[in-house]
Coordinates of C-alpha atoms in Angstrom, one line a residue:
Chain S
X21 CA 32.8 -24.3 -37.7
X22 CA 33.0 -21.3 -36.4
X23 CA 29.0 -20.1 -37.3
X24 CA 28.1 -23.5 -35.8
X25 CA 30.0 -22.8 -32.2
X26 CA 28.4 -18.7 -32.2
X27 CA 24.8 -19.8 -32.2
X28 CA 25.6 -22.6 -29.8
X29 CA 27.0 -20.0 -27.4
X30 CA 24.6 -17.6 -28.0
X31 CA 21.7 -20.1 -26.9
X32 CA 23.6 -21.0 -23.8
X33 CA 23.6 -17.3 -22.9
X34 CA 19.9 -16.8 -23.9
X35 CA 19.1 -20.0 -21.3
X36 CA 21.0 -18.5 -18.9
X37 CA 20.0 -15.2 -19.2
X38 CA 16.0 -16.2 -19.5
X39 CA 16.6 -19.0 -16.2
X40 CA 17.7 -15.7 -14.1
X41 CA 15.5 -13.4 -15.2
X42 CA 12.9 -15.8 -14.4
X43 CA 14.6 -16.2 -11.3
X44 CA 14.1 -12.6 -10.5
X45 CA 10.3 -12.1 -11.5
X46 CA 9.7 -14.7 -9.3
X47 CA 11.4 -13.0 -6.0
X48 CA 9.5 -9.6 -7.5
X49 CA 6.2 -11.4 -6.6
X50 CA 4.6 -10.4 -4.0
X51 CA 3.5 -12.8 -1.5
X52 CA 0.2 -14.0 -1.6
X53 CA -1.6 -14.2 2.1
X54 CA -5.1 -14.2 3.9
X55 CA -7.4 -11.4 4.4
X56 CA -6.9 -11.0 8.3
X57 CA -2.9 -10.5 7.6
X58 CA -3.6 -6.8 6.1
X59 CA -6.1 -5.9 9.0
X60 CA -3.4 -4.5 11.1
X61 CA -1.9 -1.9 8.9
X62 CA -5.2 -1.0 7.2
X63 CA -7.0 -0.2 11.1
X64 CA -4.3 1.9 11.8
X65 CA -4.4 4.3 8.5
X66 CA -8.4 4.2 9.1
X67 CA -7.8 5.4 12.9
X68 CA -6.2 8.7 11.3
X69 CA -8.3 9.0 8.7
X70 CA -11.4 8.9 11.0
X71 CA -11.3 7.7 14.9
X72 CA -14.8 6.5 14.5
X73 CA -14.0 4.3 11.8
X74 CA -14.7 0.2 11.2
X75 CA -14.0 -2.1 9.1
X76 CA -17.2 -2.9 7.0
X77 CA -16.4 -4.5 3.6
X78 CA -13.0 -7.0 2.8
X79 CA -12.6 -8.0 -0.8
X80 CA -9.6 -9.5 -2.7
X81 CA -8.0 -7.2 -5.7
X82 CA -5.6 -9.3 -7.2
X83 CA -6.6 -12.7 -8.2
X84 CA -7.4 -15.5 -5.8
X85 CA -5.4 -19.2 -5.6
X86 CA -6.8 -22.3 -4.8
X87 CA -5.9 -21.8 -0.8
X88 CA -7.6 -19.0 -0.1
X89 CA -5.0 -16.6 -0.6
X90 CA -4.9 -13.6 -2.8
X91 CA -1.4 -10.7 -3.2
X92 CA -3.7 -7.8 -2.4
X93 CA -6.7 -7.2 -0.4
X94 CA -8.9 -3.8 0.0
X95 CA -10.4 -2.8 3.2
X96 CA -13.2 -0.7 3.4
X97 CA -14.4 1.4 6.8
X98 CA -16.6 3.8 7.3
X99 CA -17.1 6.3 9.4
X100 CA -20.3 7.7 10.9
X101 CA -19.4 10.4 12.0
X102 CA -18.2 11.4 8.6
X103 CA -20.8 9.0 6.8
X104 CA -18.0 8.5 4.4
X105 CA -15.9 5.3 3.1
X106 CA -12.0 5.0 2.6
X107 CA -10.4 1.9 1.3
X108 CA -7.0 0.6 1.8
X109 CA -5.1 -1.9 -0.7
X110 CA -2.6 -3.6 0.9
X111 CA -0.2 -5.7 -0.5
X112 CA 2.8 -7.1 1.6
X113 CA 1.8 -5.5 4.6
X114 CA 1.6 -2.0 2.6
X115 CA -0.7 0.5 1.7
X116 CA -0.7 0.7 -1.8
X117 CA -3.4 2.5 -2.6
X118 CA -5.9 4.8 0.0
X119 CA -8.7 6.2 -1.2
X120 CA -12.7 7.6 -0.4
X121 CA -15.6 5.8 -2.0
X122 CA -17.5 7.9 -3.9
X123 CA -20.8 6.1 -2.6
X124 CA -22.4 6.0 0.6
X125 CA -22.1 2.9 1.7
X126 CA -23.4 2.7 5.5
X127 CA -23.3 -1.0 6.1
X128 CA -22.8 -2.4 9.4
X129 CA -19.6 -3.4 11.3
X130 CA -18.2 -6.2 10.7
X131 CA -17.6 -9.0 13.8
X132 CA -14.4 -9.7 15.1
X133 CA -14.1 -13.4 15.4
X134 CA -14.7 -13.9 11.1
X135 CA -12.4 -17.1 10.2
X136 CA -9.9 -16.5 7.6
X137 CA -10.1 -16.5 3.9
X138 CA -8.4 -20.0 3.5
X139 CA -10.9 -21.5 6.0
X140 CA -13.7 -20.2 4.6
X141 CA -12.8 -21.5 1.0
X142 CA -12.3 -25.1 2.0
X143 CA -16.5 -24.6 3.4
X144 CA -17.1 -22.9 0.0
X145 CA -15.3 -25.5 -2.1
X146 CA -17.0 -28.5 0.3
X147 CA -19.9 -26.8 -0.1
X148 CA -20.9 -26.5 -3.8
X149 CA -17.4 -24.8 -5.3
X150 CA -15.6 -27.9 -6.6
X151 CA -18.0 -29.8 -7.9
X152 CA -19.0 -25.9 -10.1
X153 CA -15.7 -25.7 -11.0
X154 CA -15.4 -29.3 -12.2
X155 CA -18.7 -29.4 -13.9
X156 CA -18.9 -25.6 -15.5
X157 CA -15.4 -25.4 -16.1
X158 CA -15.8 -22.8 -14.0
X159 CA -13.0 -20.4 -11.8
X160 CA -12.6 -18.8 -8.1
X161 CA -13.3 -15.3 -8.8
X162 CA -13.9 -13.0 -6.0
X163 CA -14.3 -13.4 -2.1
X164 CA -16.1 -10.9 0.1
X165 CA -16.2 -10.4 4.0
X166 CA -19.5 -8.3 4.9
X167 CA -22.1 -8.2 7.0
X168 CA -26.1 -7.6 5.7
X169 CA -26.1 -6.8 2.1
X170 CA -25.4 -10.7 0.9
X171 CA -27.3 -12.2 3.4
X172 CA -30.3 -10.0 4.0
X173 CA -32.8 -12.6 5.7
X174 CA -30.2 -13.0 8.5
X175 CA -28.6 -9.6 8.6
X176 CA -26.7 -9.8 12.0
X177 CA -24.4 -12.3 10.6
X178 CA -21.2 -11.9 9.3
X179 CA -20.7 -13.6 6.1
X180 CA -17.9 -14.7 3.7
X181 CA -19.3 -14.6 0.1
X182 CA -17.4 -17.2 -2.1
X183 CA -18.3 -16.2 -5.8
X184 CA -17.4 -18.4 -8.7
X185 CA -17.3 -17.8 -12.3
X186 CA -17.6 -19.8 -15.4
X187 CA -17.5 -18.6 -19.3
X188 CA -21.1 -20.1 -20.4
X189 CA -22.6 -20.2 -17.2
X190 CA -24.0 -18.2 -14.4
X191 CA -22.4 -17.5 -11.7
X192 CA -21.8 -19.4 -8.6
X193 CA -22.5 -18.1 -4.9
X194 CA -21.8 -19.5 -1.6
X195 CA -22.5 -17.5 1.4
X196 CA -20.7 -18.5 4.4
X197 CA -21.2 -17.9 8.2
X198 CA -17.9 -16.1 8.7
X199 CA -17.6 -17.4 12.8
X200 CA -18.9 -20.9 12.4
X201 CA -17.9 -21.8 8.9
X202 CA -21.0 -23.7 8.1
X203 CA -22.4 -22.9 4.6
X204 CA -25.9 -20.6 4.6
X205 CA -26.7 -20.5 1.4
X206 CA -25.7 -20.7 -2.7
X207 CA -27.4 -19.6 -5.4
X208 CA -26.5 -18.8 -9.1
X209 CA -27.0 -15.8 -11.1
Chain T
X187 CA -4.2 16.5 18.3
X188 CA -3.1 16.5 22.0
X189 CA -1.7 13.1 22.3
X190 CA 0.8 13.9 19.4
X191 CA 0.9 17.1 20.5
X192 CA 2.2 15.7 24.4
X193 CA 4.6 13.1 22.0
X194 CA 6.0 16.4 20.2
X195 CA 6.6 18.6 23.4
X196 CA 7.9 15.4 24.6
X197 CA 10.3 14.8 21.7
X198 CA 11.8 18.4 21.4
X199 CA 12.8 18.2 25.0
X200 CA 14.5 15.1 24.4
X201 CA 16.2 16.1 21.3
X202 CA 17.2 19.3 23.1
X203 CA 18.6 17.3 25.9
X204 CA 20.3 15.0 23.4
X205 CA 21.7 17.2 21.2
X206 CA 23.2 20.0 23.3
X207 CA 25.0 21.6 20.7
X208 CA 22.1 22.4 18.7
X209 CA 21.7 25.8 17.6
X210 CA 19.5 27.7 20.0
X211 CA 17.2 28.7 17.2
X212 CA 16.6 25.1 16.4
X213 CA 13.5 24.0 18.5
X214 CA 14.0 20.1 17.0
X215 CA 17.4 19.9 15.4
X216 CA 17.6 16.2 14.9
X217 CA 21.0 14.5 14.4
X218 CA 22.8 14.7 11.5
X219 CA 23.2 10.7 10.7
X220 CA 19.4 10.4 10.7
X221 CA 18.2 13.1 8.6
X222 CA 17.5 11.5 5.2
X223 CA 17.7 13.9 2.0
X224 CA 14.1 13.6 0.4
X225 CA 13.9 14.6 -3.3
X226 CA 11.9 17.5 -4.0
X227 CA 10.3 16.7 -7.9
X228 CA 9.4 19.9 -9.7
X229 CA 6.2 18.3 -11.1
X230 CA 3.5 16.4 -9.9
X231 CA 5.4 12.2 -9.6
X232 CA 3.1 10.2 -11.7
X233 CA 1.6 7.1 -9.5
X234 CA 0.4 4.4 -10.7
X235 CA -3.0 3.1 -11.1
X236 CA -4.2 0.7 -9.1
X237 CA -7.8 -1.0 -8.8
X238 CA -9.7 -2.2 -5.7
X239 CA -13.0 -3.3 -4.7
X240 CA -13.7 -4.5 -8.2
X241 CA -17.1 -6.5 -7.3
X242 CA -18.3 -3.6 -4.8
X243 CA -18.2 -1.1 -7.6
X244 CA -19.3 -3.6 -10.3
X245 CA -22.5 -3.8 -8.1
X246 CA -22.9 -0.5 -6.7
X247 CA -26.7 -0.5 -7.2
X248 CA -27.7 -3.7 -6.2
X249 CA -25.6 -3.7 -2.8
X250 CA -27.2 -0.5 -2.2
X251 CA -30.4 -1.1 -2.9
X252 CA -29.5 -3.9 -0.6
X253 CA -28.8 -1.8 2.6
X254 CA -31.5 0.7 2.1
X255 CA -33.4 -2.6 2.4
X256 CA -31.8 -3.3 5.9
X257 CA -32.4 0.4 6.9
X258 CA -36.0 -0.3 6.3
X259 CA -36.7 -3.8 7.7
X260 CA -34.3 -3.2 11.2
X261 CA -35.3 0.9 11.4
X262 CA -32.1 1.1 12.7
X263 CA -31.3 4.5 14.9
X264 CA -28.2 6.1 15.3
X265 CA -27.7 5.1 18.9
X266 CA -25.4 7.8 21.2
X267 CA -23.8 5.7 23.5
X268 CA -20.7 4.1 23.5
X269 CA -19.0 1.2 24.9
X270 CA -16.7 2.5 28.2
X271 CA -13.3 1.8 27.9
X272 CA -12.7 -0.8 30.5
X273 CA -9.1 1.5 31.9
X274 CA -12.0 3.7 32.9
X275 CA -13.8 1.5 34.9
X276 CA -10.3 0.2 36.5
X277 CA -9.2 4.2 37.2
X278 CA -12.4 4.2 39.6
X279 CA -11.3 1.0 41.5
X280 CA -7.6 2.3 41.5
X281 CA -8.6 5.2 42.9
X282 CA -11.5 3.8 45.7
X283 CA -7.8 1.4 46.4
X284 CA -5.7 4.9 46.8
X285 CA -8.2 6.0 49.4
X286 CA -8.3 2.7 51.3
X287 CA -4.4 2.7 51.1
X288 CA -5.3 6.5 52.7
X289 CA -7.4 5.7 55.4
X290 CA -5.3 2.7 56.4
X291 CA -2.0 4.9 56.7
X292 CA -4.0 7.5 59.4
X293 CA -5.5 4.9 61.3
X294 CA -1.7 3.0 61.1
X295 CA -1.0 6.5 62.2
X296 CA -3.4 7.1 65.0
X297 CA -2.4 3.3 66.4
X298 CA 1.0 4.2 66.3
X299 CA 0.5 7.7 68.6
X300 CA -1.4 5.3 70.8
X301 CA 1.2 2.7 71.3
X302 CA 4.1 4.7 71.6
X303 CA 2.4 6.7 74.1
X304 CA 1.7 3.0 76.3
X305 CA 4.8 1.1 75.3
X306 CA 7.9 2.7 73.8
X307 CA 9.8 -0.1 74.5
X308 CA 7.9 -3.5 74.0
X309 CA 6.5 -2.6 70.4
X310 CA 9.6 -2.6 68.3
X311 CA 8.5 -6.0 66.8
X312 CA 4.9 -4.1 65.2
X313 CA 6.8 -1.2 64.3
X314 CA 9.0 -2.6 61.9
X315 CA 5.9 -5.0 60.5
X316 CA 3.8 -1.4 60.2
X317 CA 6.5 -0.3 58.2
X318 CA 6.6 -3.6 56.1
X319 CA 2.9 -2.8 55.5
X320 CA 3.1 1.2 54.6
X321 CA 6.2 -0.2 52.2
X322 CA 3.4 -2.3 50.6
X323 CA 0.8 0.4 50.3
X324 CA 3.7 2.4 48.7
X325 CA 4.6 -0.5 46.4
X326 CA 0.7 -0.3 45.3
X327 CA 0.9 3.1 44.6
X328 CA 3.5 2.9 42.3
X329 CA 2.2 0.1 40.1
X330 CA -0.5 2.2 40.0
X331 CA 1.2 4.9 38.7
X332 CA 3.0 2.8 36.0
X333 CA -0.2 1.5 35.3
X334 CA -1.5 4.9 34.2
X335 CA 2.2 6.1 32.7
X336 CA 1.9 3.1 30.4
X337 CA -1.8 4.3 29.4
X338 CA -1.3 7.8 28.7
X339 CA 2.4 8.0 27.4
X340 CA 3.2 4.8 25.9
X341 CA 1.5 4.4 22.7
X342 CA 2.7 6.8 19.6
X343 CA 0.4 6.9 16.8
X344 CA 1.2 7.5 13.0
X345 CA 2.0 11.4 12.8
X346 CA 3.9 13.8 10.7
X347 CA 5.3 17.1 11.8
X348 CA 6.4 19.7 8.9
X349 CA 8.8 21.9 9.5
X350 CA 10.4 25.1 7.7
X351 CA 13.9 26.4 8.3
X352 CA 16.4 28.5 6.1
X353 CA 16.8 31.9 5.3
X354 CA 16.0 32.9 1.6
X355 CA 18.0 35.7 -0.1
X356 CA 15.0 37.7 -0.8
X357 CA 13.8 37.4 2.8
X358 CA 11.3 34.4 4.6
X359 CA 8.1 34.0 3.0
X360 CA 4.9 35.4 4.3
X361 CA 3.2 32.0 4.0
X362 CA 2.9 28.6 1.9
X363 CA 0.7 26.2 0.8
X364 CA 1.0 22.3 2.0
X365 CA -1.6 20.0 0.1
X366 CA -1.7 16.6 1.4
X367 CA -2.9 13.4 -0.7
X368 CA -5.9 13.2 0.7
X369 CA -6.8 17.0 -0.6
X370 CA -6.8 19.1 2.9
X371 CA -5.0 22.4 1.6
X372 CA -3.4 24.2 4.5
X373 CA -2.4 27.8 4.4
X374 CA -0.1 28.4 6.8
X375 CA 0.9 32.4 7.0
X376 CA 4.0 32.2 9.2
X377 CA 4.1 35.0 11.4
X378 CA 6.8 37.9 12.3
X379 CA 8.1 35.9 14.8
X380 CA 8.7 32.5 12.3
X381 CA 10.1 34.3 10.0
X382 CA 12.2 36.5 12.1
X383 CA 13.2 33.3 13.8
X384 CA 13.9 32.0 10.2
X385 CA 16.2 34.6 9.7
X386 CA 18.2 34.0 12.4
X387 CA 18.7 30.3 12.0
X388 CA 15.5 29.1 13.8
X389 CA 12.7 26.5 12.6
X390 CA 9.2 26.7 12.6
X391 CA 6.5 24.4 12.5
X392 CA 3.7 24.4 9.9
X393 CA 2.0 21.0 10.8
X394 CA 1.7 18.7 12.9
X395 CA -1.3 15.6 12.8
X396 CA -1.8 11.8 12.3
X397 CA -1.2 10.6 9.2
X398 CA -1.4 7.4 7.2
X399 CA 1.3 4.7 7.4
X400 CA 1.3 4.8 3.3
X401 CA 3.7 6.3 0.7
X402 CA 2.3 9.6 -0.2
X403 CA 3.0 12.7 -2.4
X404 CA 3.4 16.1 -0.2
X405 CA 2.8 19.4 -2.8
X406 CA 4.5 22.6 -1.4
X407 CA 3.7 25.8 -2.6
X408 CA 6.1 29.3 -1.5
X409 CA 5.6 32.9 -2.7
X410 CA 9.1 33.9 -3.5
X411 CA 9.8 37.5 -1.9
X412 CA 12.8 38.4 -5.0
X413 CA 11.8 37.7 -8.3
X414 CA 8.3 36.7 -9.8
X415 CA 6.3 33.5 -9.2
X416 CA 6.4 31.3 -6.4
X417 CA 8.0 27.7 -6.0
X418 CA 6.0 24.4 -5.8
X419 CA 7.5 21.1 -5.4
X420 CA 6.4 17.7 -4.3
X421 CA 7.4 15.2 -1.8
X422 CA 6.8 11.6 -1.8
X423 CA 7.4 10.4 2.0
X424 CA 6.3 7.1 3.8
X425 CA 5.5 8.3 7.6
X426 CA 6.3 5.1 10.0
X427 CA 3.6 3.5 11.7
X428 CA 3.0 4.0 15.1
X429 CA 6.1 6.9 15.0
X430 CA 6.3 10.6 14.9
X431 CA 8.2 11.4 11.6
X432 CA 9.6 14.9 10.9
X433 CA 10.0 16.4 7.6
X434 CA 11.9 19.5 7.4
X435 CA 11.9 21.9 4.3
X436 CA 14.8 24.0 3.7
X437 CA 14.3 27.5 2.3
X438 CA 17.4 29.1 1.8
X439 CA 18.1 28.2 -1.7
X440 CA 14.5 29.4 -2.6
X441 CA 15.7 32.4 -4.3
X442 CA 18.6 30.8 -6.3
X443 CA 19.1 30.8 -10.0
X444 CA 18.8 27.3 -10.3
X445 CA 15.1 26.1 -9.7
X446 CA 16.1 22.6 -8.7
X447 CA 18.2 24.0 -5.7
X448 CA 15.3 26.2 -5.0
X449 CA 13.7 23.8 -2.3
X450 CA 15.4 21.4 -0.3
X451 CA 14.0 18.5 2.1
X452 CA 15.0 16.4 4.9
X453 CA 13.2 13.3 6.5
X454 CA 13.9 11.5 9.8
X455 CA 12.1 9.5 12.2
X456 CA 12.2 10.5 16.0
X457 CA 13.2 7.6 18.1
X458 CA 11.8 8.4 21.5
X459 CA 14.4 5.2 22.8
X460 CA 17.3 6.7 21.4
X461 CA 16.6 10.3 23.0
X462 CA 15.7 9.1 26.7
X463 CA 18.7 6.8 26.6
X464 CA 20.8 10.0 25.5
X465 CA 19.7 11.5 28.7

């Protein structure tokens, strides 16, 4: 009787005790939220770093969810003045991580009026992502904010770049006008 | 390094004001409720690793190759001008407004010679509206004013000020050795005057400069004058955004037996509210 009722209590505890620790890692997550929330905080480290500075590559660093959304985004600017590159990771409205790029990368400033990262995925998803995802079994893997180096015919536009991955096939690229939302261009590779 | 600077001048005569009791040595003595102990770690704190820009540096080649490209299709050049700042352009019709308001006021002036010198009597009625209308002029005048108060004094950006106080056994240090995250090394001798000051109580400043709004790892390096070596620690402080933080490092343990009382630190944030409602 009395090894029958032990177990039994121990397993309550081990629910309980699993139930709140669950509890906890989920309220240790950080939040998840679109690019343009970590602008703020990243422009103003970038302003003492280098007063010349703008904002010229945005790119998620923790994984993305289906709404666009991603717990950590880096924000590169450069500065000509300087012709150097810093990044900021921020994650909950914090710099978690600052540092130079060791490669010169001299691309042009990105527009102001971009549409968000959520907005932009819907066009990417509309445009060719679902159905890549549904046929290739494929995944959302990265999204990129620039302007030139993804869309080099048009070079003055700023461009989301929606990139999707699947195991056994190549990958899939949508390239977004980052104002208008409409979808330039996909290819894979 | 003005504006901060401006902020900083600004700041110490508040906290002077606000904290009348200071020693006189003290140039920034801050309250004792907001001053925050900051550890001082003997060694390096460990931080951990964190990756970003994973598809940038996965294609490193190809994206450049890709704006080498652009350079060579656009032949961009480095242009020289800027875009004006649009206060500028407002300061000019602010002050074409102030010599208006001028010129109005002397000829108000000149009318008023002439009609007191006809009618003394009859022209009580156009005084009092003249002096409606120089009231208005004076009312432009100031919102002008605030207009360029609110420009020039309003906005505080991200900066740290380090400062050394405390009187070692052995005597102040010649100089020391702040190395911030991002790799500037400043040696900062402190001169006869600092470290008399020092001596007597006082504080001096070793830097002062915008900094990022991130948590970051301060190393400090002092020659000790008694006994051999010198003394490093480091600091991990977050500066506030858009506020002038102080961090104060105390010397007067420095020549102590024990080397964890050997370097002492303080934090606090200067609330430029809290001191002008003080005065």
């Amino acid at each position: 009787m009395r090894t029958d009722r032990f177990p039994s209590t121990l397993r309550v505890l081990l629910v309980v005790g699993a139930l709140l620790a669950a509890r906890n890692s989920a309220a240790d997550e950080p939040v998840p939220f679109e690019a343009r929330a970590g602008i703020a905080v990243a422009r103003v480290a970038a302003q003492s770093w280098a007063p010349d500075a703008v904002l010229v590559w945005v790119e998620n660093d923790e994984e993305m969810d289906s709404t666009g959304v991603s717990a950590r985004w880096g924000y590169l600017y450069y500065s000509p003045a300087t012709e150097r590159a810093r990044v900021y990771s921020v994650r909950e409205g914090k710099i978690l991580l600052a540092e130079n790029l060791d490669l010169k990368f001299d691309a042009p400033q990105l527009a102001d009026d971009w549409i968000d990262s959520g907005r932009a995925l819907v066009a990417a998803e509309t445009g060719a992502g679902a159905e890549f995802r549904n046929g290739s079994q494929g995944h959302l893997r990265t999204m990129i904010l620039t302007r030139g180096p993804m869309h080099v015919t048009e070079p003055d536009r700023t461009t989301w770049t929606v990139v999707y991955a699947a195991e056994h096939a190549p990958s899939l690229f949508v390239v977004i006008d980052a104002q208008s939302g409409k979808v330039l261009r996909t290819w894979r590779g | 390094m003005s504006a901060p600077r401006a902020v900083f001048v600004a700041g110490v005569l508040s906290l002077l004001l606000a904290a009348p009791g200071a020693h006189a040595g003290s140039p920034v003595a801050a309250p004792d409720a907001q001053v925050v102990d900051v550890r001082v770690d003997r060694v390096r704190p460990e931080k951990p690793k964190y990756v970003t820009l994973r598809f940038l540096r996965e294609n490193r080649d190809f994206l450049r190759a890709r704006l080498d490209l652009l350079r060579l299709t656009r032949n961009e050049q480095p242009g020289g001008g800027d875009a004006l700042d649009p206060r500028f352009l407002a300061y000019g019709q602010m002050l074409r407004e102030a010599l208006a308001a001028q010129d109005s006021v002397a000829g108000t002036g000149d009318a008023f010679a002439r009609r007191a010198l006809l009618d003394r009597i009859a022209r009580l009625g156009d005084l009092e509206s003249e002096l409606d209308r120089m009231d208005s002029l004076l009312a432009g005048q100031r919102t002008r004013l605030t207009t360029l108060e609110s420009d020039f004094t309003g906005h505080q950006e991200t900066a740290l000020v380090i400062l050394v106080r405390g009187n070692p056994a052995g005597g102040a240090p010649a100089a020391l050795t702040i190395v911030l995250e991002d790799s500037t090394v400043l040696n900062v001798p402190l001169t006869p005057a600092q470290r008399q000051a020092l001596g007597e109580g006082g504080i001096a400043e070793v830097f002062h400069g915008f900094v990022e709004p991130r948590e970051q790892v301060i190393e400090f390096t002092v020659a000790r004058n008694a006994g051999p070596g010198r003394e490093q620690g480091w600091v991990t402080l977050q500066p506030a955004r858009d506020r002038l933080t102080f961090l104060q490092l105390d010397l007067s343990g420095l020549d102590a037996a024990d080397p964890s009382a050997r370097l002492r630190a303080g934090a606090w944030v200067f609330d430029a509210d809290a001191a002008t409602s003080a005065r």
